[in-house]
């Protein structure tokens, strides 16, 4: 096989898939430039900011979406573990590029490695019948150790680029990685949209879901794979270390104020978008790392949500309604 | 639509019908030590059966074997005539666990919980207006209509169990399986809860109850299966009270019968 080093992603057969994504990126960039011209907003003048904002908006939707299903199963930390294996994936990508001159985007290898790790965590937990902190911690540190080792084996030149992966960077969101993120976004939203009923049932009550005929282990596997995709996608601007916050913090905030599950999904997405937009704005003008600022904004929003939630329970609560009588005849008088 | 269970059990209770649950010579152990051993029983449509036994007697394991959540090491488990683990028509079984294995702090309304009962019917699709009607009717049946938009986390134990019963009703199941449903539920609600089960059973729904509270079992169930690794007793509730199966299965804790009521 011959390699053309500068072809985007080196994904010849996938051009049909990525083509429309690049087209969309161009369209989005045009729209942003127009907004910049009409509003005079300085930060919208640069191509990299256009992509960063788009990536941020996508993260603001998919991270809390997946996070909602994780948090209520006490799986909040799996995002962190997978992010660190994603880092190993980045290292693998950089390593392959350096040794074999593959020209593969490190985010692509990160997705692959994180998804494999996700599947491993899930299979281990199925075999041992429990998700436990210990196995999660082992996967997390193995991922990170593998990453640092691979990078240090390589020439010192590689280590220069590592900060961008650890802490995220708005200005390094390339067209390739934005396209990868868009592809991940479409997959995540599509799968969650299709299986929302099943994911909800499995999240809420695993045993009852199993009794009702759902293959719980398949939905769990799906869930961790989606988590891997989201985490690697969000890594670009959030960084390995802070990425898990986007899965957890907006969801925790939403659970304080939302009453229903649907509401909590929507609220968590709104909170996350707020954090992303404010965070990117503040970090740009304040010249700070976007990932850190976004998380700080998200946590601030969370604190406000906690206070609002407390006020809601203190004042807004209606009295307890009368519990109705059990009326078995209602089942009879139904239907035709 | 919800008259279906009644008509089904009416046809199923004719003589040569398949039992809803059938175990034959079932052995199972998580490790090499058996948890249940040589279990043979069958549950027919329309029955109101209770499985009792001391803690660690394998009651919940037995239930999981029946429902196909576990596969027997030896022997055969059948559900509606199919091997239990292959059975996938979840809409026929309603399941209520002890104060719900369910997530405790999730923001979710009573109506959203009951809605899950329709999931086996709609698959990847959306709930139709008919589905929502069934959901609301199930809520009314258990007297929880006024709580429809309440968060489940704000309910008392008794109210929560009613919500889970409503979910089972919404699935229009003809077999209702309850695993120690009244643990942590106040006395008054427990009474109402058993009245509801009685009423559902007389409507033709098969009830299988896994219970610790022997008093409630002997009062309400028609048939008692007393388990402690093996079956010690399987027969009418009245005969169970008079037999010595209780003493043999429970050993020294046999006075539970008086103590728990």
Coordinates of C-alpha atoms in Angstrom, one line a residue:
Chain A
X1 CA 0.0 0.0 0.0
X2 CA 1.2 3.5 -0.8
X3 CA 0.4 6.4 1.4
X4 CA -0.3 9.9 0.4
X5 CA 0.7 11.8 3.5
X6 CA -1.5 14.8 3.1
X7 CA -4.8 13.3 2.2
X8 CA -7.2 14.2 5.0
X9 CA -7.5 11.3 7.5
X10 CA -6.1 8.9 4.9
X11 CA -9.6 7.5 4.6
X12 CA -10.1 7.1 0.9
X13 CA -13.1 4.8 1.1
X14 CA -14.7 7.0 3.7
X15 CA -14.5 10.2 1.6
X16 CA -18.2 9.7 0.7
X17 CA -19.0 9.9 4.5
X18 CA -16.6 12.8 5.3
X19 CA -17.3 14.8 2.1
X20 CA -20.6 16.2 3.3
X21 CA -19.1 17.0 6.7
X22 CA -16.3 19.1 5.1
X23 CA -19.0 20.8 3.0
X24 CA -21.0 21.5 6.2
X25 CA -17.9 22.9 7.9
X26 CA -17.4 25.3 5.0
X27 CA -21.0 26.3 5.2
X28 CA -20.8 26.9 9.0
X29 CA -17.6 28.9 8.6
X30 CA -19.4 31.1 6.0
X31 CA -22.3 31.7 8.4
X32 CA -19.9 32.6 11.3
X33 CA -18.0 35.0 9.1
X34 CA -21.3 36.7 8.2
X35 CA -22.2 36.9 11.8
X36 CA -18.8 38.4 12.6
X37 CA -19.2 41.0 9.9
X38 CA -22.7 42.0 11.0
X39 CA -22.0 42.0 14.7
X40 CA -18.4 43.0 14.7
X41 CA -17.5 40.3 17.1
X42 CA -13.7 39.9 17.0
X43 CA -13.6 36.3 18.1
X44 CA -15.7 35.1 15.2
X45 CA -13.3 36.4 12.6
X46 CA -10.9 33.4 12.7
X47 CA -11.5 30.1 11.0
X48 CA -10.2 28.1 14.0
X49 CA -12.8 29.8 16.2
X50 CA -15.6 28.9 13.8
X51 CA -14.6 25.3 14.2
X52 CA -14.0 25.5 17.9
X53 CA -17.5 26.9 18.4
X54 CA -19.1 24.3 16.3
X55 CA -17.2 21.6 18.2
X56 CA -18.2 23.2 21.5
X57 CA -21.9 23.3 20.5
X58 CA -21.8 19.6 19.5
X59 CA -20.1 18.7 22.8
X60 CA -22.8 20.7 24.7
X61 CA -25.4 18.4 23.2
X62 CA -23.9 15.0 23.3
X63 CA -21.9 15.1 26.5
X64 CA -24.9 15.7 28.8
X65 CA -27.1 13.5 26.7
X66 CA -24.8 10.5 27.3
X67 CA -23.9 11.8 30.8
X68 CA -27.5 11.6 31.9
X69 CA -27.6 7.9 31.2
X70 CA -24.3 7.4 33.1
X71 CA -24.8 9.6 36.1
X72 CA -28.0 7.8 37.3
X73 CA -26.2 4.5 37.1
X74 CA -23.3 5.7 39.3
X75 CA -21.1 5.5 36.3
X76 CA -19.9 9.1 36.3
X77 CA -16.3 8.1 36.4
X78 CA -16.3 5.9 33.4
X79 CA -15.9 9.0 31.3
X80 CA -12.7 9.9 33.1
X81 CA -11.3 6.4 32.6
X82 CA -12.2 6.4 28.9
X83 CA -10.6 9.8 28.4
X84 CA -7.4 8.5 29.8
X85 CA -7.5 5.5 27.5
X86 CA -8.3 8.0 24.7
X87 CA -5.0 9.7 25.6
X88 CA -3.3 6.3 25.0
X89 CA -5.0 6.3 21.7
X90 CA -3.6 9.7 20.8
X91 CA -0.2 8.4 21.7
X92 CA -0.7 5.4 19.5
X93 CA -1.6 7.7 16.7
X94 CA 1.4 9.9 17.2
X95 CA 3.6 6.9 17.5
X96 CA 2.3 5.3 14.3
X97 CA 2.6 8.6 12.4
X98 CA 6.2 9.0 13.6
X99 CA 7.3 5.4 13.0
X100 CA 5.3 4.4 9.9
X101 CA 4.5 7.8 8.5
X102 CA 0.8 7.0 8.4
X103 CA -0.5 10.5 8.6
X104 CA -3.5 9.3 10.6
X105 CA -5.3 11.8 12.8
X106 CA -4.5 11.0 16.4
X107 CA -8.2 11.5 17.3
X108 CA -9.1 8.7 15.0
X109 CA -6.8 6.3 16.8
X110 CA -8.1 7.7 20.1
X111 CA -11.7 6.8 19.2
X112 CA -10.6 3.3 18.2
X113 CA -8.6 2.7 21.4
X114 CA -11.1 4.3 23.7
X115 CA -13.9 2.2 22.2
X116 CA -11.9 -1.0 22.6
X117 CA -11.2 0.0 26.2
X118 CA -14.9 0.7 26.8
X119 CA -15.8 -2.7 25.5
X120 CA -13.2 -4.3 27.8
X121 CA -14.4 -2.5 30.9
X122 CA -18.0 -3.6 30.1
X123 CA -17.0 -7.2 29.4
X124 CA -14.9 -7.3 32.6
X125 CA -17.9 -5.9 34.6
X126 CA -20.2 -8.5 33.0
X127 CA -17.9 -11.3 34.0
X128 CA -17.4 -10.1 37.5
X129 CA -21.0 -8.9 37.8
X130 CA -20.0 -5.4 39.1
X131 CA -18.6 -2.1 37.9
X132 CA -16.0 -1.4 40.5
X133 CA -13.8 1.5 41.3
X134 CA -10.8 -0.7 41.3
X135 CA -11.1 -2.0 37.7
X136 CA -12.0 1.5 36.6
X137 CA -8.9 2.9 38.3
X138 CA -6.8 0.2 36.7
X139 CA -8.1 1.0 33.2
X140 CA -7.6 4.7 33.8
X141 CA -4.0 4.5 34.9
X142 CA -3.1 1.8 32.4
X143 CA -4.4 4.1 29.6
X144 CA -2.5 7.1 30.9
X145 CA 0.7 5.0 31.6
X146 CA 0.6 3.6 28.1
X147 CA 0.1 7.1 26.6
X148 CA 3.0 8.6 28.5
X149 CA 5.3 5.6 27.8
X150 CA 4.6 5.6 24.0
X151 CA 5.2 9.4 23.8
X152 CA 8.4 9.2 25.8
X153 CA 9.7 6.4 23.6
X154 CA 9.3 8.7 20.6
X155 CA 11.6 11.6 19.8
X156 CA 11.3 14.5 22.2
X157 CA 9.6 16.5 19.5
X158 CA 6.4 14.6 20.0
X159 CA 6.1 15.6 23.6
X160 CA 5.7 19.2 22.5
X161 CA 2.3 18.5 21.1
X162 CA 0.9 16.7 24.1
X163 CA -0.4 19.6 26.1
X164 CA -3.0 20.2 23.4
X165 CA -4.4 16.8 24.2
X166 CA -4.1 17.0 27.9
X167 CA -5.7 20.4 28.3
X168 CA -7.5 20.9 25.1
X169 CA -7.0 23.8 22.8
X170 CA -9.4 25.9 20.8
X171 CA -6.9 27.0 18.2
X172 CA -5.8 23.5 17.2
X173 CA -9.2 22.2 16.2
X174 CA -8.2 21.3 12.6
X175 CA -10.7 20.7 9.8
X176 CA -10.0 17.0 10.1
X177 CA -10.7 16.7 13.8
X178 CA -13.8 18.9 13.4
X179 CA -15.0 16.5 10.7
X180 CA -14.3 13.5 13.0
X181 CA -16.3 15.2 15.7
X182 CA -19.2 15.8 13.4
X183 CA -19.2 12.2 12.4
X184 CA -19.2 11.1 16.0
X185 CA -22.0 13.6 16.8
X186 CA -24.2 12.1 14.1
X187 CA -23.6 8.6 15.3
X188 CA -24.2 9.4 19.0
X189 CA -27.3 11.4 18.4
X190 CA -28.6 8.8 16.0
X191 CA -28.1 5.8 18.3
X192 CA -29.5 7.6 21.3
X193 CA -32.4 8.8 19.4
X194 CA -33.2 5.3 18.2
X195 CA -32.7 3.5 21.5
X196 CA -33.8 6.2 23.9
X197 CA -36.7 4.0 25.3
X198 CA -34.4 1.1 25.9
X199 CA -31.6 3.2 27.4
X200 CA -34.0 4.8 29.8
X201 CA -35.4 1.5 30.9
X202 CA -32.0 -0.1 31.4
X203 CA -30.7 3.0 33.2
X204 CA -33.7 3.2 35.5
X205 CA -34.3 -0.4 36.4
X206 CA -31.9 -2.9 34.9
X207 CA -33.6 -6.0 36.2
X208 CA -37.1 -5.0 35.1
X209 CA -35.6 -4.1 31.7
X210 CA -34.1 -7.5 31.4
X211 CA -37.5 -9.1 32.4
X212 CA -39.2 -7.0 29.8
X213 CA -37.0 -8.7 27.2
X214 CA -34.3 -6.2 26.6
X215 CA -30.7 -7.4 26.2
X216 CA -29.3 -5.4 29.0
X217 CA -25.7 -6.3 28.2
X218 CA -26.0 -5.1 24.6
X219 CA -27.4 -1.8 25.7
X220 CA -24.7 -1.4 28.3
X221 CA -22.1 -2.1 25.6
X222 CA -23.7 0.4 23.3
X223 CA -23.7 2.9 26.1
X224 CA -20.0 2.6 27.0
X225 CA -19.0 2.7 23.3
X226 CA -21.0 5.9 22.8
X227 CA -19.4 7.3 25.9
X228 CA -16.0 6.6 24.4
X229 CA -17.0 8.5 21.2
X230 CA -18.2 11.5 23.2
X231 CA -15.2 11.6 25.4
X232 CA -12.7 11.5 22.6
X233 CA -14.8 14.0 20.6
X234 CA -14.9 16.4 23.6
X235 CA -11.2 15.9 24.3
X236 CA -10.2 18.3 21.6
X237 CA -11.3 21.4 23.4
X238 CA -11.8 20.1 26.9
X239 CA -8.6 18.1 27.3
X240 CA -8.2 14.6 28.7
X241 CA -8.2 15.7 32.3
X242 CA -11.4 17.8 32.3
X243 CA -13.5 16.1 29.7
X244 CA -15.4 14.0 32.2
X245 CA -16.8 17.2 33.8
X246 CA -18.9 17.8 30.7
X247 CA -20.6 14.4 31.2
X248 CA -21.3 15.0 34.8
X249 CA -21.6 18.6 35.9
X250 CA -24.5 19.8 33.6
X251 CA -26.4 16.6 34.4
X252 CA -25.9 17.1 38.2
X253 CA -27.2 20.7 37.8
X254 CA -30.2 19.6 35.8
X255 CA -31.2 16.9 38.3
X256 CA -31.5 19.7 40.9
X257 CA -34.2 21.6 39.0
X258 CA -35.8 19.2 36.6
X259 CA -38.8 17.1 37.7
X260 CA -39.1 14.7 34.8
X261 CA -36.5 12.7 32.9
X262 CA -37.3 14.5 29.6
X263 CA -36.9 17.8 31.4
X264 CA -33.6 16.8 32.9
X265 CA -32.3 15.9 29.5
X266 CA -33.2 19.2 28.0
X267 CA -32.1 21.3 31.0
X268 CA -28.7 19.5 31.1
X269 CA -28.2 20.3 27.4
X270 CA -29.1 23.9 27.9
X271 CA -26.8 24.2 30.9
X272 CA -23.9 22.6 29.0
X273 CA -24.4 24.9 26.0
X274 CA -24.4 27.9 28.3
X275 CA -21.2 26.7 29.9
X276 CA -19.6 26.1 26.5
X277 CA -20.6 29.4 24.9
X278 CA -19.8 31.5 28.0
X279 CA -16.6 29.5 28.6
X280 CA -15.3 29.9 25.0
X281 CA -16.1 33.7 25.1
X282 CA -14.5 34.3 28.5
X283 CA -11.4 32.2 27.7
X284 CA -10.9 34.0 24.4
X285 CA -11.0 37.5 25.8
X286 CA -9.4 36.5 29.1
X287 CA -6.7 34.5 27.2
X288 CA -7.2 31.4 29.4
X289 CA -7.5 27.7 28.5
X290 CA -11.0 27.0 27.2
X291 CA -11.4 23.6 28.9
X292 CA -10.7 25.0 32.4
X293 CA -13.0 28.0 31.9
X294 CA -15.8 26.0 30.5
X295 CA -15.7 23.6 33.5
X296 CA -15.6 26.6 36.0
X297 CA -18.6 28.1 34.3
X298 CA -20.4 24.8 34.4
X299 CA -19.7 24.4 38.1
X300 CA -20.9 27.9 38.8
X301 CA -24.1 27.1 36.9
X302 CA -24.4 23.9 39.0
X303 CA -24.1 25.8 42.2
X304 CA -26.8 28.2 41.1
X305 CA -29.0 25.2 40.1
X306 CA -28.5 23.7 43.6
X307 CA -29.7 26.9 45.2
X308 CA -32.6 27.2 42.8
X309 CA -33.5 23.6 43.5
X310 CA -33.5 24.2 47.3
X311 CA -35.7 27.3 46.9
X312 CA -38.0 25.3 44.7
X313 CA -38.5 22.6 47.4
X314 CA -38.8 25.2 50.1
X315 CA -41.4 27.4 48.5
X316 CA -42.7 26.1 45.2
X317 CA -44.0 22.8 46.5
X318 CA -47.8 22.1 46.2
X319 CA -49.4 20.1 49.0
X320 CA -49.5 16.4 48.9
X321 CA -52.4 15.3 46.7
X322 CA -54.9 12.8 48.0
X323 CA -54.0 9.2 47.0
X324 CA -56.8 7.7 45.1
X325 CA -58.5 4.5 45.9
X326 CA -57.4 1.3 44.2
X327 CA -60.0 0.7 41.7
X328 CA -59.6 -2.6 39.9
X329 CA -62.7 -2.2 37.8
X330 CA -60.9 0.5 35.8
X331 CA -59.0 -2.3 34.1
X332 CA -62.2 -3.9 33.1
X333 CA -64.1 -1.0 31.8
X334 CA -61.4 -0.3 29.3
X335 CA -60.9 -0.7 25.6
X336 CA -63.8 -1.5 23.5
Chain B
X1 CA -57.2 -3.8 25.4
X2 CA -56.5 -4.5 29.0
X3 CA -59.1 -7.2 29.1
X4 CA -56.6 -9.3 27.2
X5 CA -55.1 -10.9 30.3
X6 CA -58.5 -12.1 31.4
X7 CA -59.4 -13.6 28.1
X8 CA -56.0 -15.2 27.8
X9 CA -56.1 -16.8 31.1
X10 CA -59.6 -18.0 30.4
X11 CA -58.4 -19.9 27.4
X12 CA -55.2 -21.0 29.1
X13 CA -56.8 -22.5 32.1
X14 CA -58.5 -25.1 29.9
X15 CA -57.0 -28.4 30.7
X16 CA -54.1 -29.1 28.2
X17 CA -52.7 -25.5 28.2
X18 CA -49.0 -24.8 28.7
X19 CA -48.1 -23.7 32.2
X20 CA -46.8 -20.1 32.4
X21 CA -43.8 -21.3 34.4
X22 CA -42.4 -24.7 34.4
X23 CA -39.2 -25.9 36.2
X24 CA -38.1 -29.5 36.0
X25 CA -35.2 -30.8 38.0
X26 CA -33.5 -27.4 38.2
X27 CA -30.1 -27.0 39.9
X28 CA -28.3 -23.8 40.2
X29 CA -25.3 -22.4 42.0
X30 CA -23.3 -19.2 41.6
X31 CA -20.2 -21.2 42.7
X32 CA -19.9 -25.0 43.1
X33 CA -22.3 -24.8 46.1
X34 CA -25.8 -25.2 44.9
X35 CA -28.2 -22.3 45.8
X36 CA -31.3 -24.2 44.7
X37 CA -31.4 -27.9 44.1
X38 CA -33.7 -30.2 42.2
X39 CA -36.6 -27.8 41.9
X40 CA -39.6 -29.0 40.0
X41 CA -42.8 -27.0 39.9
X42 CA -45.2 -25.4 37.5
X43 CA -47.4 -22.4 37.7
X44 CA -50.6 -22.3 35.7
X45 CA -52.5 -19.4 34.4
X46 CA -54.7 -17.7 37.0
X47 CA -52.8 -18.9 40.0
X48 CA -51.9 -16.8 43.0
X49 CA -48.7 -18.5 44.2
X50 CA -46.2 -17.3 46.8
X51 CA -42.6 -18.5 47.3
X52 CA -41.5 -18.2 50.9
X53 CA -38.3 -19.2 52.7
X54 CA -35.8 -17.8 55.1
X55 CA -33.1 -15.3 54.1
X56 CA -30.6 -16.9 51.7
X57 CA -32.9 -19.7 50.9
X58 CA -32.6 -19.1 47.1
X59 CA -36.0 -17.3 46.6
X60 CA -34.6 -14.5 44.4
X61 CA -32.4 -17.0 42.6
X62 CA -35.4 -19.2 41.9
X63 CA -37.3 -16.2 40.5
X64 CA -34.4 -15.3 38.3
X65 CA -34.3 -18.8 37.0
X66 CA -38.0 -18.7 36.3
X67 CA -37.7 -15.4 34.4
X68 CA -34.7 -16.5 32.4
X69 CA -32.3 -14.0 34.0
X70 CA -30.2 -17.0 35.1
X71 CA -29.8 -20.3 33.3
X72 CA -30.0 -23.5 35.3
X73 CA -26.9 -25.6 35.7
X74 CA -29.0 -28.6 35.3
X75 CA -32.7 -29.2 34.4
X76 CA -35.1 -27.2 32.4
X77 CA -36.7 -23.8 33.0
X78 CA -39.6 -22.8 30.7
X79 CA -41.6 -19.6 30.5
X80 CA -44.8 -19.6 28.5
X81 CA -43.6 -22.9 27.0
X82 CA -40.3 -21.5 25.7
X83 CA -36.9 -22.1 27.4
X84 CA -36.8 -19.2 29.9
X85 CA -33.6 -17.6 28.7
X86 CA -34.9 -17.5 25.1
X87 CA -38.2 -16.0 26.0
X88 CA -38.4 -12.5 24.8
X89 CA -42.0 -11.4 24.8
X90 CA -41.5 -9.1 27.7
X91 CA -44.9 -7.6 27.4
X92 CA -46.4 -10.8 29.0
X93 CA -44.5 -10.3 32.3
X94 CA -44.8 -7.5 34.8
X95 CA -42.1 -7.3 37.3
X96 CA -42.0 -5.5 40.6
X97 CA -38.8 -5.7 42.7
X98 CA -38.3 -4.9 46.4
X99 CA -38.3 -1.2 46.7
X100 CA -37.2 -1.3 43.2
X101 CA -33.7 -2.1 42.0
X102 CA -34.4 1.1 40.3
X103 CA -32.2 4.2 40.3
X104 CA -32.9 6.1 43.5
X105 CA -32.2 9.7 42.7
X106 CA -33.1 9.9 39.0
X107 CA -35.4 12.8 38.2
X108 CA -38.3 10.9 36.7
X109 CA -42.0 11.3 37.1
X110 CA -44.5 8.6 38.0
X111 CA -46.0 8.8 34.6
X112 CA -42.6 8.3 32.9
X113 CA -42.1 5.2 35.0
X114 CA -45.4 3.7 34.1
X115 CA -44.7 4.6 30.5
X116 CA -41.9 2.0 30.5
X117 CA -44.6 -0.7 30.7
X118 CA -45.4 0.2 27.1
X119 CA -41.8 -0.1 25.9
X120 CA -42.0 -3.8 25.1
X121 CA -45.0 -3.0 22.8
X122 CA -43.5 0.0 21.0
X123 CA -39.9 -1.1 20.6
X124 CA -37.9 1.7 19.0
X125 CA -41.0 3.7 18.1
X126 CA -43.1 6.3 19.9
X127 CA -46.0 5.8 22.3
X128 CA -49.3 6.2 20.5
X129 CA -52.3 7.9 22.0
X130 CA -53.7 4.5 22.8
X131 CA -50.5 3.7 24.7
X132 CA -50.8 6.8 26.8
X133 CA -54.4 6.0 27.5
X134 CA -53.3 2.7 28.9
X135 CA -50.7 4.4 31.0
X136 CA -53.1 6.8 32.5
X137 CA -55.7 4.1 33.1
X138 CA -53.1 2.0 34.9
X139 CA -52.3 5.0 37.1
X140 CA -56.0 5.4 37.9
X141 CA -56.3 1.7 38.7
X142 CA -53.7 1.9 41.4
X143 CA -55.1 5.2 42.7
X144 CA -52.0 7.2 41.7
X145 CA -53.6 9.5 39.0
X146 CA -53.0 12.6 41.2
X147 CA -49.3 11.7 41.4
X148 CA -48.7 11.3 37.7
X149 CA -46.3 14.3 37.4
X150 CA -44.6 13.8 40.7
X151 CA -41.0 12.8 40.9
X152 CA -40.7 9.2 42.0
X153 CA -38.1 10.2 44.5
X154 CA -40.7 12.2 46.4
X155 CA -43.0 9.3 46.9
X156 CA -43.4 7.1 50.0
X157 CA -42.5 3.5 49.8
X158 CA -46.1 2.4 49.4
X159 CA -46.8 5.0 46.7
X160 CA -43.7 4.0 44.8
X161 CA -44.7 0.3 44.8
X162 CA -48.1 1.3 43.5
X163 CA -46.3 3.1 40.7
X164 CA -44.4 0.0 39.8
X165 CA -47.5 -2.1 39.9
X166 CA -49.0 0.4 37.5
X167 CA -46.1 -0.1 35.2
X168 CA -46.7 -3.8 35.3
X169 CA -50.4 -3.2 34.5
X170 CA -49.5 -0.8 31.7
X171 CA -47.5 -3.6 30.1
X172 CA -50.8 -5.6 30.0
X173 CA -48.9 -8.6 31.4
X174 CA -50.7 -11.8 32.2
X175 CA -48.0 -12.8 34.7
X176 CA -47.1 -10.5 37.5
X177 CA -43.9 -11.4 39.4
X178 CA -43.2 -9.5 42.6
X179 CA -39.9 -9.9 44.6
X180 CA -40.5 -8.9 48.2
X181 CA -42.6 -6.0 47.1
X182 CA -43.5 -4.7 50.6
X183 CA -40.1 -4.3 52.1
X184 CA -39.9 -0.8 53.5
X185 CA -43.6 -0.1 52.9
X186 CA -45.8 1.1 55.7
X187 CA -48.4 -1.2 57.2
X188 CA -51.4 0.6 55.9
X189 CA -50.1 0.6 52.3
X190 CA -49.2 -3.1 52.6
X191 CA -52.8 -3.9 53.2
X192 CA -53.9 -1.8 50.2
X193 CA -51.1 -3.4 48.2
X194 CA -52.3 -7.0 48.9
X195 CA -55.9 -6.0 48.2
X196 CA -54.8 -4.7 44.8
X197 CA -53.0 -8.1 44.1
X198 CA -56.1 -10.0 45.2
X199 CA -58.2 -7.9 42.8
X200 CA -55.8 -8.3 39.9
X201 CA -55.7 -12.0 40.5
X202 CA -59.5 -12.3 40.5
X203 CA -59.4 -10.4 37.2
X204 CA -57.4 -13.3 35.7
X205 CA -53.8 -12.1 36.1
X206 CA -51.4 -14.8 37.4
X207 CA -49.6 -13.6 40.5
X208 CA -46.3 -15.0 41.7
X209 CA -45.1 -13.5 44.9
X210 CA -41.7 -13.9 46.5
X211 CA -42.3 -12.9 50.1
X212 CA -40.7 -12.8 53.5
X213 CA -43.8 -11.9 55.3
X214 CA -45.4 -15.3 56.0
X215 CA -48.6 -13.8 57.5
X216 CA -49.4 -11.9 54.3
X217 CA -48.7 -14.9 52.2
X218 CA -50.9 -17.3 54.1
X219 CA -53.7 -14.8 54.2
X220 CA -53.7 -13.8 50.5
X221 CA -52.0 -16.4 48.3
X222 CA -53.8 -19.6 47.3
X223 CA -50.7 -21.7 46.9
X224 CA -47.5 -21.6 48.9
X225 CA -44.1 -22.9 47.8
X226 CA -41.8 -23.1 50.8
X227 CA -38.2 -23.1 49.8
X228 CA -34.9 -23.5 51.5
X229 CA -32.5 -24.7 48.7
X230 CA -35.0 -27.4 48.0
X231 CA -38.8 -27.3 48.0
X232 CA -40.1 -28.2 51.5
X233 CA -43.7 -27.6 50.7
X234 CA -45.8 -26.9 47.7
X235 CA -49.6 -26.8 48.1
X236 CA -52.6 -24.8 49.3
X237 CA -51.9 -22.1 51.7
X238 CA -54.2 -23.6 54.4
X239 CA -52.4 -26.9 54.3
X240 CA -49.1 -25.0 54.6
X241 CA -50.1 -23.4 57.9
X242 CA -50.9 -26.8 59.4
X243 CA -47.9 -28.6 58.0
X244 CA -44.5 -28.7 59.7
X245 CA -42.8 -27.5 56.5
X246 CA -42.3 -24.1 58.0
X247 CA -40.4 -25.4 61.0
X248 CA -38.2 -27.6 58.8
X249 CA -37.4 -24.9 56.3
X250 CA -36.9 -22.1 58.7
X251 CA -35.4 -24.0 61.5
X252 CA -35.3 -22.1 64.8
X253 CA -36.8 -18.9 63.2
X254 CA -40.1 -20.6 62.7
X255 CA -41.9 -18.2 65.1
X256 CA -41.6 -15.6 62.3
X257 CA -45.2 -16.4 61.5
X258 CA -46.4 -14.7 64.7
X259 CA -43.7 -12.1 64.9
X260 CA -44.1 -10.4 61.6
X261 CA -47.8 -9.6 61.9

